Short mmCIF file of C-alpha atoms in Angstrom, two decimals:
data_model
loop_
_atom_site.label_atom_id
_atom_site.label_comp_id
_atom_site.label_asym_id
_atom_site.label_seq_id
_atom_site.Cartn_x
_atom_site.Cartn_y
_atom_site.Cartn_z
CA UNK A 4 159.98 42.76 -22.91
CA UNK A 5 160.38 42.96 -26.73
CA UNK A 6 156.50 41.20 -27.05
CA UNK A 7 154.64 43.99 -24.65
CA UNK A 8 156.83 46.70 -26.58
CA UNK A 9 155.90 45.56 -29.78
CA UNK A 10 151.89 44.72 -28.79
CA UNK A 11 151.72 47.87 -27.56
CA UNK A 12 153.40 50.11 -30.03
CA UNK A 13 150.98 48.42 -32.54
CA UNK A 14 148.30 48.87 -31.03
CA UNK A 15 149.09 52.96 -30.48
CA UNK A 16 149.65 53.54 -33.99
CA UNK A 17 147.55 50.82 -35.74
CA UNK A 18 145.26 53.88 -37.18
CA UNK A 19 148.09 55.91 -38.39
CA UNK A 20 148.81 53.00 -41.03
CA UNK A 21 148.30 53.19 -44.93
CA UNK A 22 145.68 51.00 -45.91
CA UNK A 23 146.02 51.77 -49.36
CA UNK A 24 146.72 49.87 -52.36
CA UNK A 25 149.55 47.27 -52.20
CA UNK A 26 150.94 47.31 -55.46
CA UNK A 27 153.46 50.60 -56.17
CA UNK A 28 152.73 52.58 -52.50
CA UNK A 29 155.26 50.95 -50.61
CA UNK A 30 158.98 50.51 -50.16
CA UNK A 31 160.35 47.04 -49.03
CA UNK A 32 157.91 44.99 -50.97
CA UNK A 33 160.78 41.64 -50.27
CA UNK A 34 159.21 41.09 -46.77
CA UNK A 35 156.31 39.50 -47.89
CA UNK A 36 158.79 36.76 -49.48
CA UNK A 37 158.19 33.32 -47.97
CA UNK A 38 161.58 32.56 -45.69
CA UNK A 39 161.57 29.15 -45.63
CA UNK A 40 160.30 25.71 -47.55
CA UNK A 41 157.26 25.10 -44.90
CA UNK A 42 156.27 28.72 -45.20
CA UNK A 43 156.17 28.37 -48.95
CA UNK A 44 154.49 24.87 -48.87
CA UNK A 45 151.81 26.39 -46.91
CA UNK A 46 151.04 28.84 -49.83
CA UNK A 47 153.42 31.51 -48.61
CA UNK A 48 152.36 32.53 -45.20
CA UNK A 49 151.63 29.96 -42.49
CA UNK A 50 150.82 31.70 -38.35
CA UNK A 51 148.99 28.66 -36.89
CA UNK A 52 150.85 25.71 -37.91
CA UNK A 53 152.56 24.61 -34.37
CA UNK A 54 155.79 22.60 -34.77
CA UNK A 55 159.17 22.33 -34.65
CA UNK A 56 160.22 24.15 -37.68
CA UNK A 57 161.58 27.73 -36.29
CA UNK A 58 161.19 29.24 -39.92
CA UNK A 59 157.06 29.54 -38.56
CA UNK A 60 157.89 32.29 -36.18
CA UNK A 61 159.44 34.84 -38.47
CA UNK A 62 155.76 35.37 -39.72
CA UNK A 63 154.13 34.77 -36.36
CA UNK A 64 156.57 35.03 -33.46
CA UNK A 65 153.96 34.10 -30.86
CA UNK A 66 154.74 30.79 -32.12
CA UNK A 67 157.87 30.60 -30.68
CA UNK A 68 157.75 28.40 -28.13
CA UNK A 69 160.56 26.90 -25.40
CA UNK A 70 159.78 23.58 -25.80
CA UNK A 71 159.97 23.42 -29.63
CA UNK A 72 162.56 25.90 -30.78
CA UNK A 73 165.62 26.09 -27.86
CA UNK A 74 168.89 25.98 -29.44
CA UNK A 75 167.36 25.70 -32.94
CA UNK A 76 169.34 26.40 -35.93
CA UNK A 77 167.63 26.58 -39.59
CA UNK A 78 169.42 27.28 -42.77
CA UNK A 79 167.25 27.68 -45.48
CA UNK A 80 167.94 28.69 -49.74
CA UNK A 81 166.06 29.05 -52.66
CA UNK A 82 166.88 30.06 -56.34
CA UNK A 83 163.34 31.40 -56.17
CA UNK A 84 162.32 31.34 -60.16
CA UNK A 85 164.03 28.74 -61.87
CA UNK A 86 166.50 29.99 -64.59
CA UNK A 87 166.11 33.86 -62.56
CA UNK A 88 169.31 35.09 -60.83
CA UNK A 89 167.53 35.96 -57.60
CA UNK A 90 168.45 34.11 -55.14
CA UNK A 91 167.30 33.82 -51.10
CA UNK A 92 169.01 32.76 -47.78
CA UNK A 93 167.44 32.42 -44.22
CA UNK A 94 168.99 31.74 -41.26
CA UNK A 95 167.28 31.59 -37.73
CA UNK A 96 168.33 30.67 -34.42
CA UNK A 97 166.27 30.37 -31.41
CA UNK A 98 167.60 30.29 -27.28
CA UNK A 99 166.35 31.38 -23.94
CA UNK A 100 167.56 34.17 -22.69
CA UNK A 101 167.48 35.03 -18.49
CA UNK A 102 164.59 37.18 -17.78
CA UNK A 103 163.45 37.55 -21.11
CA UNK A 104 162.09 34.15 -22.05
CA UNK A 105 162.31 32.54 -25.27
CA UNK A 106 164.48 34.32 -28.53
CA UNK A 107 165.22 34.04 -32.13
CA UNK A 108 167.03 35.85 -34.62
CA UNK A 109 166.30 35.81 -37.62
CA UNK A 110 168.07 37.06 -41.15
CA UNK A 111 166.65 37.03 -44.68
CA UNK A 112 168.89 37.71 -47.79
CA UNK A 113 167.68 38.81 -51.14
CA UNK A 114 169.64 38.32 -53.90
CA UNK A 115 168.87 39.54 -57.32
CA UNK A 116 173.20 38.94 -58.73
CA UNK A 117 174.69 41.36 -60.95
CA UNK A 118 172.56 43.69 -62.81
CA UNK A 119 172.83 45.22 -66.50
CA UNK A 120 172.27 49.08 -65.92
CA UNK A 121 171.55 51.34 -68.82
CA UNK A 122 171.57 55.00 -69.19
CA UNK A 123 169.03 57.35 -69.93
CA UNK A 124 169.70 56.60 -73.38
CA UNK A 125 169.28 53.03 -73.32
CA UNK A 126 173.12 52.52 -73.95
CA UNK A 127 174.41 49.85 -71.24
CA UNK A 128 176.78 51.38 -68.46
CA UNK A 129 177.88 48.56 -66.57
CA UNK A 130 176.78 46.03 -64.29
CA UNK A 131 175.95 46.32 -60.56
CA UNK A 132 174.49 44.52 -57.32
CA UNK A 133 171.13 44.82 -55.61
CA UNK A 134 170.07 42.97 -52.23
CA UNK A 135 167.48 43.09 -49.72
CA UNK A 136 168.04 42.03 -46.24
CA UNK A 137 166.06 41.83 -43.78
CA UNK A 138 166.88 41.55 -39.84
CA UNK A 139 164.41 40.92 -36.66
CA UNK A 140 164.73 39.83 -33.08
CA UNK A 141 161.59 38.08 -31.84
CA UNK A 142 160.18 37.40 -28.30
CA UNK A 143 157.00 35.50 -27.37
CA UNK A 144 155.25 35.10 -23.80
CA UNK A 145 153.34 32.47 -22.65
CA UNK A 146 150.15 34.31 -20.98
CA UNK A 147 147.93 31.20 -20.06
CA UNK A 148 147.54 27.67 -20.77
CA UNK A 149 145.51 29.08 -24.54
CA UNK A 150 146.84 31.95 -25.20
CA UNK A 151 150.58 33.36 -26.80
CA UNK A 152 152.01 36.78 -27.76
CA UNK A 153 154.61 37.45 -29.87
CA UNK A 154 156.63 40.62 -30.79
CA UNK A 155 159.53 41.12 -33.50
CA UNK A 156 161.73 44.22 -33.61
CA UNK A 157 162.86 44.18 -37.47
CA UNK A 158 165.35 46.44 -39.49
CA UNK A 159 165.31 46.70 -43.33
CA UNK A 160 168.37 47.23 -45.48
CA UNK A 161 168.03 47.65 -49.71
CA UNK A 162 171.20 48.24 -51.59
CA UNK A 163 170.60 49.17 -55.31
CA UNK A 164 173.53 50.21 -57.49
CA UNK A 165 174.25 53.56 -55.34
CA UNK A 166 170.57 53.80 -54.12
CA UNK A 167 170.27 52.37 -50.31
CA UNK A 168 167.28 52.79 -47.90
CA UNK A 169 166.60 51.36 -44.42
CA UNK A 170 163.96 51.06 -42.22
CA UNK A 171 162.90 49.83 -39.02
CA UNK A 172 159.59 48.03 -37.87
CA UNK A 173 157.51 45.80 -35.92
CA UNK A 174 155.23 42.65 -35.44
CA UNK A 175 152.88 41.80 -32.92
CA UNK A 176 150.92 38.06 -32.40
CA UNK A 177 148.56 36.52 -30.74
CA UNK A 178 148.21 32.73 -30.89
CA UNK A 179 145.47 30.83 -29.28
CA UNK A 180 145.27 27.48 -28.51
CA UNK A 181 143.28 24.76 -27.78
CA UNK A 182 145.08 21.50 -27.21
CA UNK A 183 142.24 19.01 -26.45
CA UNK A 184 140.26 20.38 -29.68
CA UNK A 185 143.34 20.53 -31.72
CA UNK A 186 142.66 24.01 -32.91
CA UNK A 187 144.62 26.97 -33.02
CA UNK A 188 143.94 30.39 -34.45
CA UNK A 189 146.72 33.43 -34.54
CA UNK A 190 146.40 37.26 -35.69
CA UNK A 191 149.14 38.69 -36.75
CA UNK A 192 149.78 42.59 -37.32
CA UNK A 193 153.53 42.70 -39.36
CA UNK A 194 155.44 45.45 -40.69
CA UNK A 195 154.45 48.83 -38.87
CA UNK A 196 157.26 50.98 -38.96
CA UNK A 197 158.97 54.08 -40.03
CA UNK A 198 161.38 54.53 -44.00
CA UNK A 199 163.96 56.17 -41.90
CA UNK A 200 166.44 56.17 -45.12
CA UNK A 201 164.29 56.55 -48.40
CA UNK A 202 165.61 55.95 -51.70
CA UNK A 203 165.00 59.31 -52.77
CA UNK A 204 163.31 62.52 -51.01
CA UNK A 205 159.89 60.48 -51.27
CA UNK A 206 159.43 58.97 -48.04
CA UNK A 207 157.03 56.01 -48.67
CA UNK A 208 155.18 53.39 -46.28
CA UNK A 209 155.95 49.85 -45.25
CA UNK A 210 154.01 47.10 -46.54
CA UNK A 211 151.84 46.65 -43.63
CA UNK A 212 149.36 43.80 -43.11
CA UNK A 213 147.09 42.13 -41.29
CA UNK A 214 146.49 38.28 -41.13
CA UNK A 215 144.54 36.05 -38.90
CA UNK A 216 144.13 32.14 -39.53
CA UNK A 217 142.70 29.09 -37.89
CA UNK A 218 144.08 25.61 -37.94
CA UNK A 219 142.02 22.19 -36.86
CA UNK A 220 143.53 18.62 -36.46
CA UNK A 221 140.86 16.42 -37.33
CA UNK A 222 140.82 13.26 -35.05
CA UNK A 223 141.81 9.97 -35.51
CA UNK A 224 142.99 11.19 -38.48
CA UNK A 225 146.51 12.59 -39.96
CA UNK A 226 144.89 15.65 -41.60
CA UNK A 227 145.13 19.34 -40.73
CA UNK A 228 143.28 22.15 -42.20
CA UNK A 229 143.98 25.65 -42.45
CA UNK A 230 142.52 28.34 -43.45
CA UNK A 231 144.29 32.04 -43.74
CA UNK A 232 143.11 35.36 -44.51
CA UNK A 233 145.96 37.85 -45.82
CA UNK A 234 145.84 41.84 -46.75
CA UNK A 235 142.79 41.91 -44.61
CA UNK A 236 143.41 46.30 -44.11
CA UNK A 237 142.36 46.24 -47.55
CA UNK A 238 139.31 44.91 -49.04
CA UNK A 239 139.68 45.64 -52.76
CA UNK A 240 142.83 43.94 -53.76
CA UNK A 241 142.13 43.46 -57.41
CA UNK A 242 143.58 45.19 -59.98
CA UNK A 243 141.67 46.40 -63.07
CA UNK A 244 144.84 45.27 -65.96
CA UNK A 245 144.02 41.86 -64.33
CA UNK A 246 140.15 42.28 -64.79
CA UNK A 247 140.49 43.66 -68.63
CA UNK A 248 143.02 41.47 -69.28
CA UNK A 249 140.39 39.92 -72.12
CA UNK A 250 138.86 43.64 -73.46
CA UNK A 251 135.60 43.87 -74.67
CA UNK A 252 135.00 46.80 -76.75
CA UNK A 253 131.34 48.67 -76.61
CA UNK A 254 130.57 48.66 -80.00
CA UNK A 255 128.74 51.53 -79.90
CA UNK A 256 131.39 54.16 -78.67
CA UNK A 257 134.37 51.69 -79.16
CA UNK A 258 135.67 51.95 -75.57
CA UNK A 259 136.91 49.17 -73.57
CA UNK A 260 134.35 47.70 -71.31
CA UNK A 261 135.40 47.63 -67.62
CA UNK A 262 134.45 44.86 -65.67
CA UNK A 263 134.41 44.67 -62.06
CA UNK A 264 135.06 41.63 -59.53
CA UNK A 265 132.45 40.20 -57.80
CA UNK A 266 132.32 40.50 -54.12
CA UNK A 267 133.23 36.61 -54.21
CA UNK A 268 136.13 37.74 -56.28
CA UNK A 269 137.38 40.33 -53.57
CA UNK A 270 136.76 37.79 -50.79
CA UNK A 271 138.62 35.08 -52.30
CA UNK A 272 141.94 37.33 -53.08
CA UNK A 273 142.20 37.14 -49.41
CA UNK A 274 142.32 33.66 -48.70
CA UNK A 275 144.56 30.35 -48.79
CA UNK A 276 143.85 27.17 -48.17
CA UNK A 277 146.40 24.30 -47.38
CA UNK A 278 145.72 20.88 -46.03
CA UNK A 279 149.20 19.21 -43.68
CA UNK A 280 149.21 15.21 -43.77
CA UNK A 281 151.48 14.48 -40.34
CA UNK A 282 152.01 10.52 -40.83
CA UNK A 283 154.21 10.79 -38.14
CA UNK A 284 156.70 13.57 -36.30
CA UNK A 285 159.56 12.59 -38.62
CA UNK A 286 157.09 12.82 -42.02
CA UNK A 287 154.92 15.70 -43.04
CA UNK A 288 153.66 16.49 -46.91
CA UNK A 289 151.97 19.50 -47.32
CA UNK A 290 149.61 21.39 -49.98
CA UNK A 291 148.21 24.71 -50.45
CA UNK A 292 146.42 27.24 -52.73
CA UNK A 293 146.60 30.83 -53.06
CA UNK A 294 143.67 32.26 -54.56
CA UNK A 295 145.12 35.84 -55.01
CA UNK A 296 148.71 34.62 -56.44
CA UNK A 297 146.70 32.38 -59.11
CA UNK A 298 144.60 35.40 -60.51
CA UNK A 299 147.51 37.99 -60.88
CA UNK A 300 150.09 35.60 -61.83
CA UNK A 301 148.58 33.03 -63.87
CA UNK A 302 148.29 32.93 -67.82
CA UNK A 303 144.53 33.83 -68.81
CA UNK A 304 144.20 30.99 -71.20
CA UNK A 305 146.65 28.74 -69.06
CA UNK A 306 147.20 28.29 -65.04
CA UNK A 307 149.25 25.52 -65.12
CA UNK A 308 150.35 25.13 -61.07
CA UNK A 309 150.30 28.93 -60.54
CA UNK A 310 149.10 29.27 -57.20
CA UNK A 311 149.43 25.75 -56.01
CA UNK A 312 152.48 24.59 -53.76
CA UNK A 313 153.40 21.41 -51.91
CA UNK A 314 156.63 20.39 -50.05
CA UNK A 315 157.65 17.87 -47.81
CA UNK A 316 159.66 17.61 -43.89
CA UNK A 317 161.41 14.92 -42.93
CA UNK A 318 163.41 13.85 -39.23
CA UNK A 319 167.01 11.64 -40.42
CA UNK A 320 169.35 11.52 -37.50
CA UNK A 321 167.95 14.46 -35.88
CA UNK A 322 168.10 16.80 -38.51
CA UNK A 323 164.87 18.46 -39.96
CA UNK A 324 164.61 18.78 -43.61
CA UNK A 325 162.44 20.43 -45.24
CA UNK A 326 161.35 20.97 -49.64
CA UNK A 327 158.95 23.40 -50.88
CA UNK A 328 157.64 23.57 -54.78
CA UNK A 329 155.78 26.44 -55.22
CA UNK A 330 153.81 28.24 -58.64
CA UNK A 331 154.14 31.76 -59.53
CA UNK A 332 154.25 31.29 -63.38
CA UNK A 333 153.68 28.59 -65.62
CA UNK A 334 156.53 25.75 -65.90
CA UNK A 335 158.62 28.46 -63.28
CA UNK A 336 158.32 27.24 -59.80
CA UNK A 337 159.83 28.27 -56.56
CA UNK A 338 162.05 25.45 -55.19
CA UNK A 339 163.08 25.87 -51.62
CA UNK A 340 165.23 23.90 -49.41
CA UNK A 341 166.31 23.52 -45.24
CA UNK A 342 167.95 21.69 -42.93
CA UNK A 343 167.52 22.22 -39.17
CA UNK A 344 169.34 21.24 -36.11
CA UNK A 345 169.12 21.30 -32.25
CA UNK A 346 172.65 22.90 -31.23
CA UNK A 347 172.55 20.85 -28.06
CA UNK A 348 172.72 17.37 -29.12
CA UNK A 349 176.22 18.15 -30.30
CA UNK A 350 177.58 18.35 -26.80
CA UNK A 351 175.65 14.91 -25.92
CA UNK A 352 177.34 11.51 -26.08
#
């Protein structure tokens, strides 16, 4: 019910979405945060890769699937930057539900810790408390023996000193699969909604986006491949501080000379890369590289990891546990951690 809601709501008002700029047009930037250590090992956003972690289907919730995710609980934290005070929590649990089909709920808290405020002035006026959370019920249905769909209902809370704002959205999936070929490809349209609470009297957009990805498990061999394309509503996703970040002057009027990405430039900024070795169902390691992260967030004369991430899942006694290292600047990685846990064998003896 949820999934055909959410598919078709989508679908209606697909054109009436902003396709504008990322950076500055949008409220709620937090929900393109990875929630969980696989999501971050994969380079940040992962909608192909079937398994049993549950933390997959709060980007793609057509991967939510019966037989993989019923009664599963995952707990998930990261300190995000080393040395920052922002801090993140996930939790997600998945059951059927009569006449609905498979659920999962999931919640993701953003924690930035106290805050020094200062006044117009720039004379300090006391500290203060900021968080992010965000909250979404998913659905999927199973259409064929290929083919998935997957809705999320989501609602948006930011707290900032005495500023709040809300909002409430959507995702829609598809997932298609094909088991003998060990492929799988997924599209994913997230965050259409509506800023029902602004900050202010500006009412601005949610960060909508569209993904799609493909996936192939080469045979006879513990390797999978994926490739993703992100942002793809926008083509242009550079930005021109990041292009004149080394000016040239014209010597001849003394401007600065603007440069201009390549159309290999613009492609790339949409695309990751990550490569999953599964030794076995209780062993996974993981890499990845995000082109777009790497060019706005690495040092010009230094990259260092920015960009790159890796992270590991391992099965002891039935728990899953998962660790995720990823760069955003140099020496100041991302560290995630999970654990996750089938409710049910509890009650078993």
């Amino acid at each position: 019910m949820i999934t055909r809601f959410a598919v078709f709501l989508i679908l209606f008002f697909c054109g009436k979405a902003s396709f504008g700029q990322l950076g500055g047009d949008v409220a709620f930037p937090f929900v393109f945060n990875a929630p969980s250590p696989r999501c971050m090992a994969l380079g940040g956003t992962a909608i192909t890769q079937k398994n049993r972690d549950l933390g997959l289907t709060y980007q793609n919730p057509a991967l939510l699937d019966g037989q993989l995710h019923n009664k599963q609980l995952q707990i998930s934290y990261s300190n995000f930057i080393e040395g920052s005070y922002m801090h993140m929590a996930y939790v997600s649990y998945a059951t059927e539900v009569p006449k609905i089909g498979q659920m999962a709920g999931h919640i993701f808290v953003t924690d930035y810790a106290k805050l020094q405020g200062f006044d117009e002035t720039g004379l300090p006026i006391g500290e203060f408390n900021a968080t992010d959370y965000v909250f979404k019920i998913s659905n999927a249905q199973k259409l064929n023996e290929n083919l998935r769909i997957g809705g999320s209902v989501i609602f948006l809370y930011s707290a900032y000193e005495r500023y709040v704002a809300t909002a409430f959205g959507l995702d829609a999936a598809v997932l298609y699969s094909k088991k003998e070929k060990n492929i799988d490809a997924g599209l994913v349209i997230r965050n259409l909604g509506y800023n029902a609470i602004p900050y202010d009297e500006i009412r601005t957009g949610l960060p909508f986006e569209i993904m799609v990805s493909a996936s192939k498990k080469l045979e006879h061999n513990p390797l999978r491949l994926t490739i993703i394309g992100r942002n793809l509503q926008k083509w242009d996703l550079t930005y021109q501080e990041n292009l004149n970040e080394n000016q040239e002057i014209d010597l001849s009027t003394g401007e600065v000379i603007k440069k201009e990405a390549t159309f290999l430039e613009k492609g790339m900024r949409h695309i990751g890369l990550s490569a999953e070795f599964l030794f076995s169902e209780n062993f996974h390691l993981i890499f990845a590289y995000n082109h777009q992260r790497r060019k706005e967030m690495a040092l010009s004369v230094r990259g260092g990891f920015t960009g790159f991430s890796w992270g590991l899942s391992i099965n002891v006694r039935k728990y899953q546990i998962t660790f995720a290292n990823g760069g955003y600047f140099l020496g100041k990685n991302a560290k995630y951690f999970s654990i996750q846990k089938k409710l049910s064998d509890f009650s078993k003896h």
